mmCIF file of C-alpha atoms and ligand atoms in Angstrom:
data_model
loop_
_atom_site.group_PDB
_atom_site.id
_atom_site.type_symbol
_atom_site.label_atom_id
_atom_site.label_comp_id
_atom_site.label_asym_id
_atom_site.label_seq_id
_atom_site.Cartn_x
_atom_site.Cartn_y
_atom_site.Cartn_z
ATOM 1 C CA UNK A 1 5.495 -13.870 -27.341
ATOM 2 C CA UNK A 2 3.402 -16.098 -25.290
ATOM 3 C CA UNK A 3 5.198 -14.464 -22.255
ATOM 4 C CA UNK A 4 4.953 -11.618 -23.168
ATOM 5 C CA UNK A 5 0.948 -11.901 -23.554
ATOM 6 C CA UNK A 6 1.418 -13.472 -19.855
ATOM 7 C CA UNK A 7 2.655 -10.460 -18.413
ATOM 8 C CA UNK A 8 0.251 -8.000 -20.051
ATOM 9 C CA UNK A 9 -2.615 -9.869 -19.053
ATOM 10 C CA UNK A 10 -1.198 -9.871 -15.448
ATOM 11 C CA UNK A 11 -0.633 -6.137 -15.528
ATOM 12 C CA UNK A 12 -4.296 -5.421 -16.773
ATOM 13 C CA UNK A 13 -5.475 -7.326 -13.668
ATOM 14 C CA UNK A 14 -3.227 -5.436 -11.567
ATOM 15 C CA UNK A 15 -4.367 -2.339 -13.043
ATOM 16 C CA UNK A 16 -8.122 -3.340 -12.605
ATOM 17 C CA UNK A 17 -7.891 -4.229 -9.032
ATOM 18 C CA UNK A 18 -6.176 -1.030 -8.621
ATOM 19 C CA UNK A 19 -9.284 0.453 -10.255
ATOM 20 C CA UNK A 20 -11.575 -1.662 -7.546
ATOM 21 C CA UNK A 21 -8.979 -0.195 -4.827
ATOM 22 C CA UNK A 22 -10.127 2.797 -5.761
ATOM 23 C CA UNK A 23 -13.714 2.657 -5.436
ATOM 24 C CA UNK A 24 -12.977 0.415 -1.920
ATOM 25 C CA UNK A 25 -10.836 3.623 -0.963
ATOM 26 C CA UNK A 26 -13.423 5.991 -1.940
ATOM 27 C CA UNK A 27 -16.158 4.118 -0.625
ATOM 28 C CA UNK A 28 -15.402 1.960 2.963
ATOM 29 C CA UNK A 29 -14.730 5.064 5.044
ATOM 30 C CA UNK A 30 -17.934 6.587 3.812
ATOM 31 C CA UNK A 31 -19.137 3.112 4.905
ATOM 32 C CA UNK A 32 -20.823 3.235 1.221
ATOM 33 C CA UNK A 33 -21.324 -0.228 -0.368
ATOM 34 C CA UNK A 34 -18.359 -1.664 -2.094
ATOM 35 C CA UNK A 35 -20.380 -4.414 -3.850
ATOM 36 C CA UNK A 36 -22.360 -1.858 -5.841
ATOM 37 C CA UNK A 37 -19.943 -1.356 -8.811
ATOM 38 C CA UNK A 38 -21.195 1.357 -10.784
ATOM 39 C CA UNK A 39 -19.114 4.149 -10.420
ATOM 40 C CA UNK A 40 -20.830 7.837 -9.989
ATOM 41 C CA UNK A 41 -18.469 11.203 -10.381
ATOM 42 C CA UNK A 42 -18.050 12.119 -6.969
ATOM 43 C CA UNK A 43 -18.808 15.584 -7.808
ATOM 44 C CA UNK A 44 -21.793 15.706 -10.147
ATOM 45 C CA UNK A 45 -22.988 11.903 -8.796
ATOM 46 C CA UNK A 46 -23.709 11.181 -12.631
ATOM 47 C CA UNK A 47 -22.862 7.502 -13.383
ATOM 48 C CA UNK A 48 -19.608 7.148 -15.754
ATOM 49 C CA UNK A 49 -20.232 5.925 -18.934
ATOM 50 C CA UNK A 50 -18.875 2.646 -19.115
ATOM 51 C CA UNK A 51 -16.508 3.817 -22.416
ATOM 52 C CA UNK A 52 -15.044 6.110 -19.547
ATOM 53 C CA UNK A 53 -14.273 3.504 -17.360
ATOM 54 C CA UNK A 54 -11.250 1.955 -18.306
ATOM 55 C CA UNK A 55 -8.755 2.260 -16.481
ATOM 56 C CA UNK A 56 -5.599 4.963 -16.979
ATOM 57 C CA UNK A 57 -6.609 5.145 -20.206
ATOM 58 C CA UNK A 58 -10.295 7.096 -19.802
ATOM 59 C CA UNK A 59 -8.512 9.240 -17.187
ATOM 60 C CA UNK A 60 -5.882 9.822 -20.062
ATOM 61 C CA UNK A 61 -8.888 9.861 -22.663
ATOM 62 C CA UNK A 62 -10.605 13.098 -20.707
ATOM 63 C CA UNK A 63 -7.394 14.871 -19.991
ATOM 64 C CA UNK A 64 -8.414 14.444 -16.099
ATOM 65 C CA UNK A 65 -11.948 15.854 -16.341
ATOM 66 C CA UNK A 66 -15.314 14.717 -15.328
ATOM 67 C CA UNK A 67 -16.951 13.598 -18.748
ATOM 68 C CA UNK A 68 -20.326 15.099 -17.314
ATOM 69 C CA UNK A 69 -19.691 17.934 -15.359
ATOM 70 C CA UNK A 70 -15.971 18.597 -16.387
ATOM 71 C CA UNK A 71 -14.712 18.689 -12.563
ATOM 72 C CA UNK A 72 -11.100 17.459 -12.143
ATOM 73 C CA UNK A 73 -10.733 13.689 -11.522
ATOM 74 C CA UNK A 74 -7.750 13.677 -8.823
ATOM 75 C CA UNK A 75 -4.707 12.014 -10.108
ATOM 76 C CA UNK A 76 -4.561 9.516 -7.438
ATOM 77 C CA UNK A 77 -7.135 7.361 -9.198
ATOM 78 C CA UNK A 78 -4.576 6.270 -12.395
ATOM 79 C CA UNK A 79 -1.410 6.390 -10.527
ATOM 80 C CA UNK A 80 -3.396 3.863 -7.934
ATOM 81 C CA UNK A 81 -4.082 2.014 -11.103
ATOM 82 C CA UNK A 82 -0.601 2.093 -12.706
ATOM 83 C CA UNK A 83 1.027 1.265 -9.334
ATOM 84 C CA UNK A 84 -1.048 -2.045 -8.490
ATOM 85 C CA UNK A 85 -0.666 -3.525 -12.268
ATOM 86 C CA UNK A 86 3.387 -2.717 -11.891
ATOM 87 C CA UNK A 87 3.585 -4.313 -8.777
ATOM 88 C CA UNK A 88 1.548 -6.594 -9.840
ATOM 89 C CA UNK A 89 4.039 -7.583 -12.349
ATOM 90 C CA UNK A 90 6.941 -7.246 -10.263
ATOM 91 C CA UNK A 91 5.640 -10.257 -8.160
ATOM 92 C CA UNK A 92 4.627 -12.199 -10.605
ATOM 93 C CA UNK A 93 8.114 -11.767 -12.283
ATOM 94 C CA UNK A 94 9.558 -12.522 -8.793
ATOM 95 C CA UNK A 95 7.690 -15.757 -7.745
ATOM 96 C CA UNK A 96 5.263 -17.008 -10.737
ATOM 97 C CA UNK A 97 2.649 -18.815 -10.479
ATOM 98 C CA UNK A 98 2.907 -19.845 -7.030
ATOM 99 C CA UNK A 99 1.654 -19.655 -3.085
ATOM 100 C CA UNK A 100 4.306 -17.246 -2.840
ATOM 101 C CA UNK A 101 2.814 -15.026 -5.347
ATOM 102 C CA UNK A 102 -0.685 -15.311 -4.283
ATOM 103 C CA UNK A 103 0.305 -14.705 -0.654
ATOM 104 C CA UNK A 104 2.757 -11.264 -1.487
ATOM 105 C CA UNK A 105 0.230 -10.113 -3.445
ATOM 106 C CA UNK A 106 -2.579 -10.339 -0.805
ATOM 107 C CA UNK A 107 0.035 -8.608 1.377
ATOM 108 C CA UNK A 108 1.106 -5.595 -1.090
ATOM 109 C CA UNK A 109 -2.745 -5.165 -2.261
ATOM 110 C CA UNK A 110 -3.393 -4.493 1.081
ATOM 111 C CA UNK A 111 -0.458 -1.958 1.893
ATOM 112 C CA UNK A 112 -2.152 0.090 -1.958
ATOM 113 C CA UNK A 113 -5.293 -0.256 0.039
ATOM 114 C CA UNK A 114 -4.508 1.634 3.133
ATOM 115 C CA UNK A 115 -2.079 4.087 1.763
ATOM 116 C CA UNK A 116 -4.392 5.474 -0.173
ATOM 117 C CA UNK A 117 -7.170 5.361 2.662
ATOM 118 C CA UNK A 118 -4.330 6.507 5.309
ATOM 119 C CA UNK A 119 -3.065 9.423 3.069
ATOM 120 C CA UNK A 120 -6.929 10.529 2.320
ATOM 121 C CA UNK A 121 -8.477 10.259 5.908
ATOM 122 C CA UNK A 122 -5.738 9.786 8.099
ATOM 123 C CA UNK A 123 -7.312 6.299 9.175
ATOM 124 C CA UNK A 124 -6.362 2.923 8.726
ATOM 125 C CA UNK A 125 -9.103 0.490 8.458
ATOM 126 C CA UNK A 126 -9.681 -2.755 11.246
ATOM 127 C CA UNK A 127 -11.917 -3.958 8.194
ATOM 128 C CA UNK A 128 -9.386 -4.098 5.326
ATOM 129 C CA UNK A 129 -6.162 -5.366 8.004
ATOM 130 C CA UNK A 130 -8.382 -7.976 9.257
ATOM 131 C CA UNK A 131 -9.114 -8.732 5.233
ATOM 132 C CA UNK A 132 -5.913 -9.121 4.805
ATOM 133 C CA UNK A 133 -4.493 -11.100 7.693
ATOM 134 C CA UNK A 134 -7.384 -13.769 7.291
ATOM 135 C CA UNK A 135 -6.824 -14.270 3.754
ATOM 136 C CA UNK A 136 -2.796 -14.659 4.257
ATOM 137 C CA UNK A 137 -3.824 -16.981 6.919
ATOM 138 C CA UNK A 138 -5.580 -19.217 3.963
ATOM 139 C CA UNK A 139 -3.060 -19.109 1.675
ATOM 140 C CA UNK A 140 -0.587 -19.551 3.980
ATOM 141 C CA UNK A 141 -2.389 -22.958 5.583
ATOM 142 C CA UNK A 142 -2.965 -23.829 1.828
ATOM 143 C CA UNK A 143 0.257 -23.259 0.459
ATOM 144 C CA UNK A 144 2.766 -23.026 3.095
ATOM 145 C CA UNK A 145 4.271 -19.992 2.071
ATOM 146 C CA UNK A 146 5.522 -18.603 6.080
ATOM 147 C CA UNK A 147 6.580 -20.760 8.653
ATOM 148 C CA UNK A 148 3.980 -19.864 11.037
ATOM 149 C CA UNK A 149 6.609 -19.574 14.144
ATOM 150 C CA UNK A 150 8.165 -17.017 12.321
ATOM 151 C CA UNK A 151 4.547 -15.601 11.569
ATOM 152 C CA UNK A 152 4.080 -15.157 14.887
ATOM 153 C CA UNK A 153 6.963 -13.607 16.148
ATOM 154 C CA UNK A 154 6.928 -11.224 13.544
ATOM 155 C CA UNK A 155 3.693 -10.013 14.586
ATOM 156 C CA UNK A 156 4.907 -10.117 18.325
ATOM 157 C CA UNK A 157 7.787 -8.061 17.452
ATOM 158 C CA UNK A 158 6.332 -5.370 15.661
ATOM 159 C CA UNK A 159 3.325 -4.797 18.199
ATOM 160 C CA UNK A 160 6.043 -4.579 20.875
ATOM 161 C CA UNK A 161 8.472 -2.625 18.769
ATOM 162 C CA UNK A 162 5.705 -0.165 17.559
ATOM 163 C CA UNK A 163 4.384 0.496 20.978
ATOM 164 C CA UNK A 164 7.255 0.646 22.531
ATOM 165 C CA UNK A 165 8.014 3.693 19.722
ATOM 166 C CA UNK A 166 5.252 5.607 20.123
ATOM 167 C CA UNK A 167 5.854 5.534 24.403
ATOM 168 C CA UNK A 168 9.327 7.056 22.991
ATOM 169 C CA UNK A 169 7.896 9.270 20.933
ATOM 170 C CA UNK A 170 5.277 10.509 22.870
ATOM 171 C CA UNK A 171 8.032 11.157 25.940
ATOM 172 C CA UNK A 172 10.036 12.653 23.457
ATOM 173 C CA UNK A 173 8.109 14.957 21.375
ATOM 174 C CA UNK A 174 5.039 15.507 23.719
ATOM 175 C CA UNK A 175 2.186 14.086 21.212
ATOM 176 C CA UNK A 176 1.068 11.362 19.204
ATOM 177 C CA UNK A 177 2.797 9.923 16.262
ATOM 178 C CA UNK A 178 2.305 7.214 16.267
ATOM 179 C CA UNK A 179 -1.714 5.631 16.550
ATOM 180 C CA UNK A 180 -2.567 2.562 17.392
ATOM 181 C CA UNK A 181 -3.834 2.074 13.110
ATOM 182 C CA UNK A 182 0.262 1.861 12.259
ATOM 183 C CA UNK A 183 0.969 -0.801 15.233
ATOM 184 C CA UNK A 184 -1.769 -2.978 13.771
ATOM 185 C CA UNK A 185 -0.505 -2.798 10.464
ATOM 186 C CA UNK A 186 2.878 -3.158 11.622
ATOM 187 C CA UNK A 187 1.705 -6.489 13.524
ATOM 188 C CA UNK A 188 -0.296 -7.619 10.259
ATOM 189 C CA UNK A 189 3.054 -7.055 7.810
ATOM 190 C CA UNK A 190 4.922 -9.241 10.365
ATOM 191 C CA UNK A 191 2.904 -11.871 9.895
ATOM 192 C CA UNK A 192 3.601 -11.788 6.357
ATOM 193 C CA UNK A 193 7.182 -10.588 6.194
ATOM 194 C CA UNK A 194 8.187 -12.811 9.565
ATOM 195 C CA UNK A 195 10.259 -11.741 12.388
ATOM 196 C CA UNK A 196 13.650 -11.401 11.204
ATOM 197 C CA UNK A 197 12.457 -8.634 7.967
ATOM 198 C CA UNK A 198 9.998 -6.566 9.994
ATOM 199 C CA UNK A 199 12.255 -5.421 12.593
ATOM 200 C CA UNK A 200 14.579 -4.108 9.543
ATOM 201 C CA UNK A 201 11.431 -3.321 7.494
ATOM 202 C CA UNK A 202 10.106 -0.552 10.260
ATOM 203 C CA UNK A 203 13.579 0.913 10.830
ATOM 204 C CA UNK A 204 13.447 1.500 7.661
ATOM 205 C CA UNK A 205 9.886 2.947 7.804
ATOM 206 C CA UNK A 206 11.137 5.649 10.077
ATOM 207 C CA UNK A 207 14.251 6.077 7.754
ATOM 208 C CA UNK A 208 11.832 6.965 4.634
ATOM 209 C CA UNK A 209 9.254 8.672 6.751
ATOM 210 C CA UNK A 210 12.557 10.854 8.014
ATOM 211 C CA UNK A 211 13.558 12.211 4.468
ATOM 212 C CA UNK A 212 10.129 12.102 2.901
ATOM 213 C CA UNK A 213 9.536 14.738 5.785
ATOM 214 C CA UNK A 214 12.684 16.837 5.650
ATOM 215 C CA UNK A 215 12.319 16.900 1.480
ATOM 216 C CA UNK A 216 8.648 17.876 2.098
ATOM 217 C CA UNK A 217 9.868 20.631 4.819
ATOM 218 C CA UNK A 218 12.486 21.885 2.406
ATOM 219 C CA UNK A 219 9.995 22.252 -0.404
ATOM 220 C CA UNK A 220 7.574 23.898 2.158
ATOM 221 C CA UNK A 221 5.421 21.719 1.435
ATOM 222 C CA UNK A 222 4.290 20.904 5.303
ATOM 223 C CA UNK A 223 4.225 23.305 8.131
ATOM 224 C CA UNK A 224 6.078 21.756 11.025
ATOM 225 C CA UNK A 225 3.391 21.250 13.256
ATOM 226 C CA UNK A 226 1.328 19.594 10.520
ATOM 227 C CA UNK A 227 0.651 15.654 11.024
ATOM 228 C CA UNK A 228 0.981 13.272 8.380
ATOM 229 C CA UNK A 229 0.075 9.815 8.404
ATOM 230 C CA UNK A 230 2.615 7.066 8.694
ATOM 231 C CA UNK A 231 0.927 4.039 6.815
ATOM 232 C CA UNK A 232 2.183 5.052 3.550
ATOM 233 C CA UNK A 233 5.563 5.153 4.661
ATOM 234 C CA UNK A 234 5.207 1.958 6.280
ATOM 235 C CA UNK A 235 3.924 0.806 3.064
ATOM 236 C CA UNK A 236 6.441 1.833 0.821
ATOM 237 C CA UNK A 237 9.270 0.206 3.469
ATOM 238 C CA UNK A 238 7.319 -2.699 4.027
ATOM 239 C CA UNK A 239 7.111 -3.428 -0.205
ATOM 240 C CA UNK A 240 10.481 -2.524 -0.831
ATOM 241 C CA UNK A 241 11.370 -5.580 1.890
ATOM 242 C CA UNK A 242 9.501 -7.759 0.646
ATOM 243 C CA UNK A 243 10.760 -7.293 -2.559
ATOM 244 C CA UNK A 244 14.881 -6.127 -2.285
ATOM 245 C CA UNK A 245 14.962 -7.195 1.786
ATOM 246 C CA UNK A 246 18.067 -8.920 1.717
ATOM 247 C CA UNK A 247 19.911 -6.565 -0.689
ATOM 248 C CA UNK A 248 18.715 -3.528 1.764
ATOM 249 C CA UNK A 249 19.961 -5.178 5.103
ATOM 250 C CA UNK A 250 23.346 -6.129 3.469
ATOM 251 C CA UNK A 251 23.571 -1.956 2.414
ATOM 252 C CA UNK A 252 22.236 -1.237 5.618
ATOM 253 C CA UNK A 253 25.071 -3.048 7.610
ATOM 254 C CA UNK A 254 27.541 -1.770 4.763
ATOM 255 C CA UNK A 255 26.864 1.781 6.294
ATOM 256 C CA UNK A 256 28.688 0.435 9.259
ATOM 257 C CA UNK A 257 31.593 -1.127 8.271
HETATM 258 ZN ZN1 ZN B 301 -18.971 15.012 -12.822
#
């Protein structure tokens, strides 16, 4: 019972950070204040109601509409919400209360972060990686979570392995696709996932980017020439390796023998 409290109180701080993501989403590349809390509709700018602001369930509440002005709230703002309290859960299921947990979840709040800033505006933040890799950095002198040689050469790794890429790719297929946004995040998630699970965590980037594309394609979804960010792909490879990483490289070698 008492764990059970536990867990939902963890989820409905997961689900209100993802509710501040939001707003940080919405608001950094506007280069609006994020300290500012109260929420306007971004289509009528009337401030929500504060009965309207909780999270999932307002969205649920006014069937997806504007209270004000009745304009369509995007989905992205309660599955953003539902997403960060799951995974919050996840991690705390996985490590508890510990360094581990606090340093994972400084990691994974900053993949939600730029996914949804990368899928909106095709950008990916200095502000919120450098967030990100100075507060790991804390926790991490704190807590001890990485060895910081391993730190290191993860982030070593993945700049070289990501640049290296896009040279490839940019031989290969005549234009950019890879920007310098994804090496830096690829160099920041090394430092947190170390050297040996990055260089497994971005082939496998590349491996979900590859059939997120051609199920996309078939669904004609995305014209060929069309470019599509790679953070969130990154993200979601990036997550699932922190989480299932050894599980994934043992089924990845098990393709080969
Ligand atoms: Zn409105």
């Amino acid at each position: 019972m008492v764990l059970l409290f536990t867990y939902g109180l963890i989820f409905a701080f997961g689900v209100a950070m993802g509710s501040f993501f939001n707003v940080v989403a919405h608001r950094l590349p506007r280069q609006k204040s994020i300290v500012k809390l109260s929420s306007h509709c971004p289509h009528c700018e009337m401030p929500i109601p504060w009965k309207y602001k909780i999270p999932i369930i307002s969205y649920l509440v006014l069937k997806g509409r504007c209270s004000n002005c009745g304009h369509p709230i995007s989905w992205h703002y309660p599955v953003v919400e539902l997403v960060s309290g799951l995974l919050t859960v996840i991690l705390f299921h996985r490590f508890g209360w510990s360094g581990e947990f606090l340093f994972y979840l400084i990691f994974t709040y900053g993949l939600i972060v730029i996914t949804v800033i990368d899928l909106q505006e095709m950008i990916i933040p200095n502000s919120v990686l450098l967030v990100m890799l100075g507060m790991g950095v804390v926790v991490n002198v704190i807590f001890g979570v990485q060895n910081w040689q391993n730190a290191l050469v993860g982030m070593g790794v993945a700049t070289i392995g990501l640049l290296g890429i896009g040279v490839l790719g940019k031989i290969l297929f005549g234009r950019e696709a890879l920007g310098m946004g994804d090496v830096k995040l690829g160099s920041v998630a090394g430092f947190f996932l170390g050297g040996h699970m990055i260089i497994y965590a971005i082939f496998f980037s590349f491996f979900v980017a590859f059939f997120a594309i051609v199920f996309m394609l078939v669904l004609s979804r995305l014209q060929r020439r069309d470019s599509i960010p790679f953070g969130p792909f990154m993200a979601i490879a990036m997550v699932s390796f922190l989480l299932w990483g050894n599980s994934l490289i043992q089924w990845y070698w098990g393709l080969f023998s």
